[in-house]
Amino acid sequence: MDNMGYRFVYAPFFLYVKLLYEVASHF
């Protein structure tokens, strides 16, 4: 799998982690 493939697969995961991090920072 090339870099574009990895980015396409992992983008939702990183966005989810980013969301959790931002929510956690508010509490």
mmCIF file of C-alpha atoms in Angstrom:
data_model
loop_
_atom_site.group_PDB
_atom_site.id
_atom_site.type_symbol
_atom_site.label_atom_id
_atom_site.label_comp_id
_atom_site.label_asym_id
_atom_site.label_seq_id
_atom_site.Cartn_x
_atom_site.Cartn_y
_atom_site.Cartn_z
ATOM 1 C CA MET A 1 0.000 0.000 0.000
ATOM 2 C CA ASP A 2 1.365 3.417 -0.936
ATOM 3 C CA ASN A 3 1.382 6.596 1.149
ATOM 4 C CA MET A 4 -1.882 7.780 -0.390
ATOM 5 C CA GLY A 5 -3.510 4.491 0.625
ATOM 6 C CA TYR A 6 -2.297 4.785 4.192
ATOM 7 C CA ARG A 7 -3.491 8.383 4.383
ATOM 8 C CA PHE A 8 -6.926 7.400 3.084
ATOM 9 C CA VAL A 9 -7.214 4.568 5.621
ATOM 10 C CA TYR A 10 -5.833 6.354 8.665
ATOM 11 C CA ALA A 11 -7.313 9.843 8.127
ATOM 12 C CA PRO A 12 -10.588 8.973 9.973
ATOM 13 C CA PHE A 13 -8.578 7.437 12.842
ATOM 14 C CA PHE A 14 -6.407 10.534 13.277
ATOM 15 C CA LEU A 15 -9.453 12.808 13.080
ATOM 16 C CA TYR A 16 -11.116 10.706 15.793
ATOM 17 C CA VAL A 17 -8.047 10.934 18.042
ATOM 18 C CA LYS A 18 -7.838 14.689 17.415
ATOM 19 C CA LEU A 19 -11.500 15.037 18.384
ATOM 20 C CA LEU A 20 -10.977 13.048 21.589
ATOM 21 C CA TYR A 21 -7.928 15.166 22.445
ATOM 22 C CA GLU A 22 -9.807 18.439 21.947
ATOM 23 C CA VAL A 23 -12.802 17.239 23.986
ATOM 24 C CA ALA A 24 -10.560 15.943 26.788
ATOM 25 C CA SER A 25 -8.706 19.272 26.944
ATOM 26 C CA HIS A 26 -11.969 20.991 27.901
ATOM 27 C CA PHE A 27 -12.504 18.904 31.039
#
